Short mmCIF file of C-alpha atoms and ligand atoms in Angstrom, two decimals:
data_model
loop_
_atom_site.label_atom_id
_atom_site.label_comp_id
_atom_site.label_asym_id
_atom_site.label_seq_id
_atom_site.Cartn_x
_atom_site.Cartn_y
_atom_site.Cartn_z
CA MET A 1 29.63 39.46 -90.92
CA THR A 2 27.11 39.62 -93.78
CA GLN A 3 23.60 40.93 -93.10
CA SER A 4 21.99 37.65 -94.18
CA LYS A 5 24.12 35.80 -91.60
CA VAL A 6 23.21 38.32 -88.86
CA GLN A 7 19.51 37.88 -89.65
CA GLY A 8 19.54 34.26 -88.45
CA LEU A 9 21.13 35.13 -85.10
CA ARG A 10 19.55 35.87 -81.74
CA PRO A 11 18.80 39.45 -80.62
CA ALA A 12 21.78 39.86 -78.26
CA THR A 13 24.18 38.94 -81.08
CA GLN A 14 22.35 41.08 -83.63
CA LEU A 15 22.64 44.05 -81.29
CA VAL A 16 26.44 43.73 -81.25
CA HIS A 17 27.01 43.01 -84.95
CA GLY A 18 23.86 43.96 -86.87
CA GLY A 19 24.03 46.80 -89.38
CA THR A 20 27.80 47.27 -89.08
CA MET A 21 29.27 48.86 -92.24
CA ARG A 22 33.07 49.05 -92.17
CA SER A 23 34.92 51.75 -94.05
CA GLY A 24 38.14 51.06 -95.94
CA PHE A 25 40.10 51.47 -92.70
CA GLY A 26 38.60 48.29 -91.23
CA GLU A 27 37.72 49.89 -87.88
CA LEU A 28 36.45 47.51 -85.15
CA SER A 29 34.02 49.96 -83.59
CA GLU A 30 31.42 51.53 -85.87
CA ALA A 31 32.60 54.77 -87.48
CA LEU A 32 31.02 58.14 -86.84
CA PHE A 33 30.41 59.90 -90.15
CA LEU A 34 30.02 63.56 -89.28
CA THR A 35 29.24 64.77 -92.74
CA GLN A 36 26.32 66.60 -94.28
CA GLY A 37 27.09 65.79 -97.89
CA TYR A 38 28.87 63.25 -100.11
CA VAL A 39 31.11 63.65 -103.14
CA TYR A 40 30.63 62.06 -106.57
CA GLU A 41 33.40 61.00 -108.94
CA SER A 42 31.63 62.68 -111.84
CA MET A 43 28.48 64.53 -112.83
CA GLU A 44 27.19 61.31 -114.34
CA VAL A 45 27.56 59.51 -111.01
CA ALA A 46 25.74 62.38 -109.25
CA GLU A 47 22.93 62.30 -111.79
CA ALA A 48 22.46 58.54 -111.48
CA ARG A 49 22.42 58.72 -107.70
CA PHE A 50 19.87 61.54 -107.62
CA LYS A 51 17.67 59.59 -110.04
CA GLY A 52 17.86 56.56 -107.73
CA GLN A 53 19.53 54.50 -110.47
CA THR A 54 22.55 53.68 -108.30
CA PRO A 55 22.66 53.27 -104.51
CA GLY A 56 24.58 55.65 -102.29
CA PHE A 57 24.30 58.58 -99.93
CA ILE A 58 23.26 62.04 -101.16
CA TYR A 59 22.66 64.27 -98.16
CA SER A 60 22.48 63.57 -94.42
CA ARG A 61 18.93 64.89 -94.10
CA TYR A 62 18.02 61.85 -96.25
CA SER A 63 20.46 59.29 -94.89
CA ASN A 64 23.92 58.92 -93.43
CA PRO A 65 26.09 55.82 -92.94
CA THR A 66 26.11 56.03 -89.11
CA VAL A 67 22.37 56.67 -89.02
CA ALA A 68 21.84 53.80 -91.48
CA MET A 69 23.76 51.43 -89.16
CA PHE A 70 21.50 52.42 -86.27
CA GLU A 71 18.39 51.95 -88.43
CA GLU A 72 19.52 48.54 -89.63
CA ARG A 73 20.30 47.34 -86.11
CA MET A 74 16.92 48.55 -84.82
CA ALA A 75 15.10 46.87 -87.74
CA LEU A 76 16.84 43.56 -86.98
CA LEU A 77 15.91 43.81 -83.31
CA GLU A 78 12.27 44.63 -84.03
CA GLY A 79 11.88 42.15 -86.88
CA ALA A 80 10.89 45.05 -89.16
CA GLU A 81 11.60 45.30 -92.87
CA ALA A 82 12.70 48.90 -92.55
CA ALA A 83 13.46 51.64 -90.05
CA ARG A 84 13.79 55.42 -90.21
CA ALA A 85 15.57 57.25 -87.41
CA THR A 86 14.40 60.66 -86.20
CA ALA A 87 15.79 63.42 -84.00
CA SER A 88 13.55 62.55 -81.04
CA GLY A 89 10.79 60.19 -80.02
CA MET A 90 8.24 62.93 -80.65
CA ALA A 91 9.53 63.42 -84.19
CA ALA A 92 8.92 59.69 -84.75
CA VAL A 93 5.41 59.82 -83.22
CA THR A 94 4.47 62.94 -85.21
CA ALA A 95 5.72 61.48 -88.49
CA SER A 96 4.07 58.11 -87.82
CA VAL A 97 0.67 59.80 -87.72
CA MET A 98 1.06 62.94 -89.88
CA GLY A 99 2.69 60.94 -92.67
CA GLN A 100 -0.48 58.87 -93.04
CA VAL A 101 -3.34 61.37 -92.83
CA ARG A 102 -4.88 64.27 -94.72
CA ALA A 103 -7.81 66.62 -94.08
CA GLY A 104 -11.05 64.67 -93.72
CA ASP A 105 -9.38 61.60 -92.20
CA HIS A 106 -10.01 60.32 -88.68
CA VAL A 107 -7.67 58.94 -86.01
CA VAL A 108 -8.57 56.82 -82.97
CA ALA A 109 -6.18 56.76 -80.01
CA ALA A 110 -6.10 55.41 -76.48
CA ARG A 111 -6.61 58.22 -74.00
CA ALA A 112 -3.70 57.20 -71.75
CA LEU A 113 -0.89 58.77 -73.75
CA PHE A 114 2.31 60.61 -72.97
CA GLY A 115 1.40 64.35 -72.81
CA SER A 116 3.11 65.37 -76.07
CA CYS A 117 1.50 62.45 -77.95
CA LEU A 118 -1.86 63.60 -76.59
CA TYR A 119 -1.08 67.09 -77.91
CA ILE A 120 -0.51 65.69 -81.42
CA ILE A 121 -3.81 63.79 -81.33
CA GLU A 122 -6.00 66.30 -79.50
CA ASP A 123 -4.62 69.69 -80.57
CA LEU A 124 -2.43 69.41 -83.67
CA LEU A 125 -4.33 67.00 -85.94
CA PRO A 126 -7.70 68.86 -85.67
CA ARG A 127 -5.92 72.06 -86.82
CA PHE A 128 -5.35 70.33 -90.17
CA GLY A 129 -8.87 68.96 -90.53
CA VAL A 130 -8.15 65.51 -89.09
CA GLU A 131 -10.80 64.42 -86.60
CA THR A 132 -9.77 62.37 -83.59
CA THR A 133 -11.49 60.17 -81.02
CA LEU A 134 -9.96 59.17 -77.69
CA VAL A 135 -10.99 55.84 -76.18
CA ASP A 136 -10.30 53.83 -73.06
CA GLY A 137 -7.54 51.66 -74.56
CA GLY A 138 -8.51 48.60 -72.50
CA ASP A 139 -12.13 48.60 -73.75
CA LEU A 140 -12.28 46.86 -77.13
CA GLU A 141 -15.92 47.89 -77.58
CA GLN A 142 -14.86 51.55 -77.45
CA TRP A 143 -12.24 50.95 -80.17
CA ARG A 144 -14.85 49.22 -82.36
CA ALA A 145 -17.45 51.94 -81.78
CA ALA A 146 -14.98 54.72 -82.57
CA MET A 147 -14.06 53.37 -86.02
CA ARG A 148 -15.43 55.34 -89.00
CA PRO A 149 -15.10 54.84 -92.76
CA THR A 150 -12.55 57.68 -92.68
CA THR A 151 -10.40 56.18 -89.88
CA LYS A 152 -6.84 55.86 -91.17
CA VAL A 153 -4.80 55.37 -88.00
CA CYS A 154 -5.24 53.78 -84.56
CA PHE A 155 -2.60 54.78 -82.02
CA LEU A 156 -1.72 53.44 -78.60
CA GLU A 157 1.02 53.19 -76.03
CA SER A 158 1.38 49.95 -74.00
CA PRO A 159 2.28 49.71 -71.17
CA THR A 160 0.98 53.20 -70.55
CA ASN A 161 2.71 56.07 -68.80
CA PRO A 162 2.50 56.20 -65.80
CA GLY A 163 -0.43 53.82 -65.10
CA LEU A 164 1.39 50.81 -66.66
CA GLU A 165 -1.88 49.58 -68.13
CA VAL A 166 -1.42 46.98 -70.87
CA TYR A 167 -3.64 46.86 -73.98
CA ASP A 168 -4.43 43.90 -76.20
CA ILE A 169 -2.35 44.77 -79.29
CA ARG A 170 -3.52 41.78 -81.34
CA ALA A 171 -7.22 42.50 -80.75
CA ILE A 172 -6.83 46.23 -81.44
CA ALA A 173 -4.81 45.51 -84.61
CA ASP A 174 -7.69 43.30 -85.81
CA ILE A 175 -10.19 46.11 -85.17
CA ALA A 176 -7.98 48.63 -86.99
CA HIS A 177 -7.48 46.33 -89.99
CA ALA A 178 -11.18 45.45 -90.23
CA GLY A 179 -11.79 49.20 -90.61
CA GLY A 180 -9.01 49.68 -93.15
CA ALA A 181 -6.73 51.54 -90.70
CA THR A 182 -3.17 50.91 -89.54
CA LEU A 183 -2.18 50.41 -85.91
CA VAL A 184 0.77 52.44 -84.59
CA VAL A 185 2.23 51.30 -81.25
CA ASP A 186 4.46 53.50 -79.12
CA ASN A 187 6.52 50.71 -77.54
CA VAL A 188 8.75 52.91 -75.37
CA PHE A 189 7.72 51.48 -72.01
CA ALA A 190 7.97 47.86 -73.13
CA THR A 191 11.29 48.22 -75.00
CA PRO A 192 11.95 45.91 -77.97
CA MET A 193 13.25 43.33 -75.49
CA LEU A 194 9.88 42.78 -73.77
CA GLN A 195 7.26 43.26 -76.48
CA ARG A 196 7.27 42.93 -80.28
CA PRO A 197 4.15 44.70 -81.58
CA LEU A 198 4.77 43.84 -85.26
CA GLU A 199 4.47 40.13 -84.41
CA LEU A 200 1.19 40.92 -82.65
CA GLY A 201 -0.28 42.53 -85.76
CA ALA A 202 0.72 46.19 -85.36
CA ASP A 203 1.78 47.90 -88.59
CA ILE A 204 4.13 50.53 -87.23
CA VAL A 205 6.21 50.71 -84.05
CA VAL A 206 7.70 53.94 -82.74
CA TYR A 207 10.32 54.53 -80.08
CA SER A 208 11.79 57.36 -78.17
CA ALA A 209 15.39 56.09 -78.35
CA THR A 210 16.07 58.73 -75.69
CA LYS A 211 14.86 56.20 -73.10
CA HIS A 212 16.12 52.60 -72.80
CA VAL A 213 17.93 52.57 -76.15
CA ASP A 214 20.34 55.29 -75.06
CA GLY A 215 19.91 54.25 -71.46
CA HIS A 216 22.56 56.65 -70.17
CA GLY A 217 20.70 59.96 -70.40
CA ARG A 218 22.93 61.44 -73.10
CA CYS A 219 20.95 62.22 -76.21
CA LEU A 220 17.55 62.40 -77.87
CA GLY A 221 16.54 60.11 -80.69
CA GLY A 222 13.61 58.27 -82.19
CA VAL A 223 12.81 55.58 -84.71
CA ILE A 224 9.90 54.38 -86.87
CA LEU A 225 9.83 50.67 -87.73
CA THR A 226 7.51 49.17 -90.30
CA SER A 227 7.30 47.52 -93.72
CA GLN A 228 9.18 48.86 -96.73
CA ALA A 229 5.81 49.41 -98.43
CA LEU A 230 4.53 51.70 -95.66
CA ILE A 231 7.85 53.58 -95.56
CA ASP A 232 7.62 54.17 -99.31
CA GLN A 233 3.93 55.09 -99.19
CA HIS A 234 3.82 57.36 -96.14
CA PHE A 235 7.15 58.20 -94.58
CA HIS A 236 9.99 58.37 -97.12
CA ASN A 237 9.06 61.73 -98.62
CA TYR A 238 7.59 63.12 -95.41
CA LEU A 239 10.90 62.56 -93.57
CA ARG A 240 13.15 63.68 -96.45
CA GLN A 241 11.29 66.91 -97.04
CA THR A 242 10.32 67.94 -93.48
CA GLY A 243 13.75 67.05 -92.06
CA PRO A 244 13.44 65.60 -88.52
CA ALA A 245 16.75 63.79 -89.18
CA LEU A 246 18.73 62.14 -86.39
CA SER A 247 22.20 63.64 -85.98
CA PRO A 248 24.98 61.17 -86.92
CA PHE A 249 26.58 61.78 -83.53
CA ASN A 250 23.42 60.79 -81.68
CA ALA A 251 22.99 57.82 -84.01
CA TRP A 252 26.48 56.66 -83.10
CA VAL A 253 25.77 56.96 -79.36
CA LEU A 254 22.50 55.03 -79.77
CA LEU A 255 24.10 52.40 -82.01
CA LYS A 256 26.76 51.65 -79.40
CA SER A 257 24.12 51.61 -76.64
CA LEU A 258 22.16 48.93 -78.44
CA GLU A 259 25.05 46.53 -77.80
CA SER A 260 24.19 46.43 -74.11
CA LEU A 261 20.39 46.86 -74.30
CA PRO A 262 19.45 43.22 -73.50
CA VAL A 263 21.79 43.09 -70.49
CA ARG A 264 20.56 46.43 -69.15
CA VAL A 265 16.86 45.71 -69.61
CA ALA A 266 17.15 42.22 -68.06
CA HIS A 267 18.89 43.68 -64.97
CA GLN A 268 16.38 46.54 -64.71
CA VAL A 269 13.37 44.18 -64.99
CA ARG A 270 14.79 41.86 -62.30
CA SER A 271 15.42 44.81 -59.97
CA ALA A 272 12.02 46.41 -60.70
CA GLY A 273 10.28 43.12 -59.88
CA ALA A 274 12.13 42.83 -56.56
CA ILE A 275 11.31 46.45 -55.70
CA ALA A 276 7.63 46.00 -56.61
CA ASP A 277 7.41 42.92 -54.35
CA PHE A 278 9.09 44.85 -51.54
CA LEU A 279 6.77 47.86 -51.96
CA ALA A 280 3.69 45.61 -51.84
CA THR A 281 4.60 44.62 -48.26
CA GLN A 282 5.11 48.17 -47.00
CA PRO A 283 2.66 50.13 -44.86
CA GLY A 284 2.15 53.59 -46.37
CA VAL A 285 2.16 52.18 -49.91
CA GLU A 286 -1.49 52.07 -50.94
CA ARG A 287 -1.17 50.50 -54.38
CA VAL A 288 1.64 48.98 -56.44
CA ILE A 289 1.32 48.72 -60.23
CA TYR A 290 3.85 46.41 -61.82
CA PRO A 291 3.22 44.50 -65.05
CA GLY A 292 5.24 41.51 -63.79
CA ARG A 293 3.07 40.83 -60.72
CA ASP A 294 0.08 38.48 -60.58
CA ASP A 295 -2.04 41.24 -59.01
CA HIS A 296 -1.70 43.45 -62.12
CA PRO A 297 -5.21 43.86 -63.62
CA GLN A 298 -4.01 42.59 -67.04
CA ALA A 299 -1.71 39.84 -65.69
CA ASP A 300 -3.06 37.20 -68.14
CA LEU A 301 -2.67 39.47 -71.16
CA ILE A 302 0.85 40.41 -70.05
CA LYS A 303 1.81 36.72 -69.93
CA ARG A 304 0.52 36.29 -73.50
CA GLN A 305 1.82 39.51 -74.97
CA MET A 306 5.06 40.39 -73.18
CA LYS A 307 8.31 38.60 -72.45
CA GLY A 308 8.72 40.19 -69.02
CA GLY A 309 7.38 42.82 -66.67
CA SER A 310 8.78 46.30 -66.90
CA THR A 311 11.71 48.44 -65.89
CA LEU A 312 9.19 50.79 -64.25
CA VAL A 313 7.06 50.53 -61.13
CA SER A 314 4.29 53.00 -60.28
CA PHE A 315 2.88 53.22 -56.78
CA ASP A 316 0.56 55.31 -54.63
CA LEU A 317 1.81 56.68 -51.35
CA ALA A 318 -0.39 57.48 -48.39
CA GLY A 319 -0.76 61.21 -47.77
CA GLY A 320 -1.38 62.27 -51.38
CA LYS A 321 0.91 64.90 -52.90
CA ALA A 322 2.55 65.69 -49.55
CA GLY A 323 3.30 62.02 -48.96
CA ALA A 324 4.72 61.59 -52.48
CA PHE A 325 6.87 64.73 -52.18
CA ARG A 326 8.19 63.77 -48.77
CA PHE A 327 9.06 60.29 -50.01
CA ALA A 328 10.84 61.49 -53.16
CA ASN A 329 12.71 64.22 -51.30
CA ALA A 330 13.95 61.65 -48.77
CA LEU A 331 15.50 59.36 -51.40
CA SER A 332 19.26 59.59 -51.66
CA ILE A 333 20.23 57.17 -54.46
CA VAL A 334 17.12 57.49 -56.58
CA THR A 335 17.20 60.80 -58.44
CA ILE A 336 14.29 63.19 -59.02
CA SER A 337 14.00 63.59 -62.79
CA ASN A 338 11.55 62.88 -65.60
CA ASN A 339 13.52 60.61 -67.92
CA LEU A 340 13.15 56.83 -67.83
CA GLY A 341 15.04 53.74 -68.91
CA ASP A 342 18.25 55.31 -67.61
CA ALA A 343 21.19 53.64 -65.82
CA LYS A 344 20.31 55.90 -62.89
CA SER A 345 17.09 55.15 -61.00
CA ILE A 346 14.67 58.04 -61.39
CA ILE A 347 11.53 59.06 -59.51
CA THR A 348 8.80 61.23 -61.03
CA HIS A 349 5.58 62.69 -59.61
CA PRO A 350 3.37 62.60 -62.74
CA ALA A 351 0.56 64.80 -61.35
CA THR A 352 2.87 67.82 -60.96
CA THR A 353 5.32 67.19 -63.82
CA THR A 354 4.73 65.01 -66.92
CA HIS A 355 0.94 65.12 -66.60
CA GLN A 356 0.41 68.53 -64.94
CA ARG A 357 -1.03 69.93 -68.22
CA LEU A 358 -4.06 67.65 -67.84
CA THR A 359 -7.17 68.57 -65.86
CA PRO A 360 -7.63 66.75 -62.53
CA GLU A 361 -10.52 64.85 -64.18
CA ALA A 362 -8.34 63.72 -67.10
CA ARG A 363 -5.65 62.61 -64.65
CA ALA A 364 -8.24 60.71 -62.62
CA ALA A 365 -9.46 58.98 -65.82
CA MET A 366 -5.87 57.80 -66.37
CA GLY A 367 -5.59 56.55 -62.78
CA ILE A 368 -3.05 59.23 -61.85
CA THR A 369 -3.55 60.09 -58.20
CA GLU A 370 -1.90 62.89 -56.21
CA GLY A 371 0.04 60.25 -54.29
CA MET A 372 1.31 58.36 -57.35
CA VAL A 373 5.02 58.21 -58.14
CA ARG A 374 6.68 56.51 -61.11
CA LEU A 375 9.98 54.80 -60.47
CA SER A 376 12.27 54.03 -63.39
CA VAL A 377 14.65 51.39 -62.11
CA GLY A 378 18.29 51.77 -63.11
CA LEU A 379 21.41 49.65 -63.04
CA GLU A 380 22.32 50.12 -59.38
CA ASP A 381 22.44 47.11 -57.05
CA PRO A 382 18.76 46.34 -56.30
CA GLN A 383 19.42 45.92 -52.58
CA ASP A 384 20.84 49.45 -52.36
CA LEU A 385 17.69 50.72 -54.08
CA ILE A 386 15.42 48.78 -51.69
CA ASP A 387 17.38 50.14 -48.71
CA ASP A 388 17.03 53.68 -50.08
CA ILE A 389 13.27 53.24 -50.63
CA ALA A 390 12.87 51.72 -47.15
CA GLN A 391 14.51 54.68 -45.43
CA ALA A 392 12.44 57.15 -47.51
CA LEU A 393 9.21 55.31 -46.58
CA GLN A 394 10.29 55.63 -42.97
CA ALA A 395 10.47 59.40 -43.48
CA VAL A 396 6.91 59.44 -44.89
CA ARG A 397 5.66 57.57 -41.86
CA ALA A 398 7.34 60.00 -39.44
CA PRO A 399 4.89 62.01 -37.31
CA GLY A 400 3.87 65.39 -38.69
CA LEU A 401 2.66 64.31 -42.12
CA ALA A 402 -0.95 64.21 -41.01
CA ALA A 403 -0.78 67.96 -40.29
CA GLU A 404 0.37 68.84 -43.87
C1 LIG B 1 5.76 56.97 -74.21
C2 LIG B 1 6.59 58.07 -74.79
N1 LIG B 1 6.50 58.33 -76.09
C3 LIG B 1 7.23 59.32 -76.66
C4 LIG B 1 8.07 60.10 -75.90
C5 LIG B 1 8.83 61.23 -76.57
O1 LIG B 1 10.18 60.97 -76.66
P1 LIG B 1 11.30 62.12 -76.83
O2 LIG B 1 11.41 62.79 -75.52
O3 LIG B 1 12.51 61.38 -77.25
O4 LIG B 1 10.81 63.06 -77.88
C6 LIG B 1 8.19 59.86 -74.54
C7 LIG B 1 9.09 60.70 -73.71
O5 LIG B 1 9.02 60.70 -72.50
C8 LIG B 1 7.43 58.81 -73.96
O6 LIG B 1 7.51 58.54 -72.65
#
């Protein structure tokens, strides 16, 4: 199927056929090109290719047919002009910011970020003379007040990890653009199925493909999606020369996973919604945060900005850390791990794992309590998950907890 034909199709179809490049063997399933380099019929052909006068592959740090298929499929899904794949989500985040700034520039970011993203903003950028300001992402006045003539990039993650707060992407994009900056959105928690930041005014979208895109806990990967102009201006050379290239093998795994992304995310969102509703009725559960529920603080914004809730539910258990540990240890189907978007349901205690690097005050500012757990809902039957959660809650309520 030609790319122009695929462009007019709906996402589920694009994710099965988009980007496919068949070799001369006419394989049905996309080929895995495990090659670093490419051969040229003559020196003249090599010269023309290196000068960019003729299209073609040169070296797999720059591009590779399997990686290119993954990039093309992701670009179709996101409605982006261009995509560049990276070895991990963090490689994509780092490039999305570092590619755009130089000493003397300024970056504004929402405070509620994944720990490694916070490291880039708070620790790494200042080492190279880039000043940064962290704001409460839900407070538009703080975004406006933080802008300076030197601000080049605004960065946010929505929904946030693990508080599942949702920020107004359109309004923040307007603030960024009024100040001459770009808006980068880390859309990992939403997935491309539930939120399309480029349509809301964002300039650049980044993903950890390690999460829902792979969805089976097998490999790391990342991707930057934006306009061709921004790729040419900020990212093309940065990525070619610094080399955070995605391995062709991982690209192949991710490419095949994209075929089932809509089905997986739809199932996970349905299950997560049912689990959130169940949790909200349970004694011992002090707070449920789920972007698909009417009691979510940004429920109206979510209806405007997102196509569905989330595959994740965060909730506070009575008894603080001891209550959370006892609950998680009592689960038998849900696994203790720190990944998300996986086929397997996963429970995480952010205060002692993903966010343990933060001070208690910083955690409190992000709404992370000692009793909070983050549940990434997988592909299991939702009733089995609810039964597992119910029996674990029973264990939390058992006498003896009060003494711990
Ligand atoms: C919101 C968010 N952004 C970026 C990353 C980094 O992704 P990776 O682990 O693929 O480098 C993660 C990983 O957990 C994440 O949750």
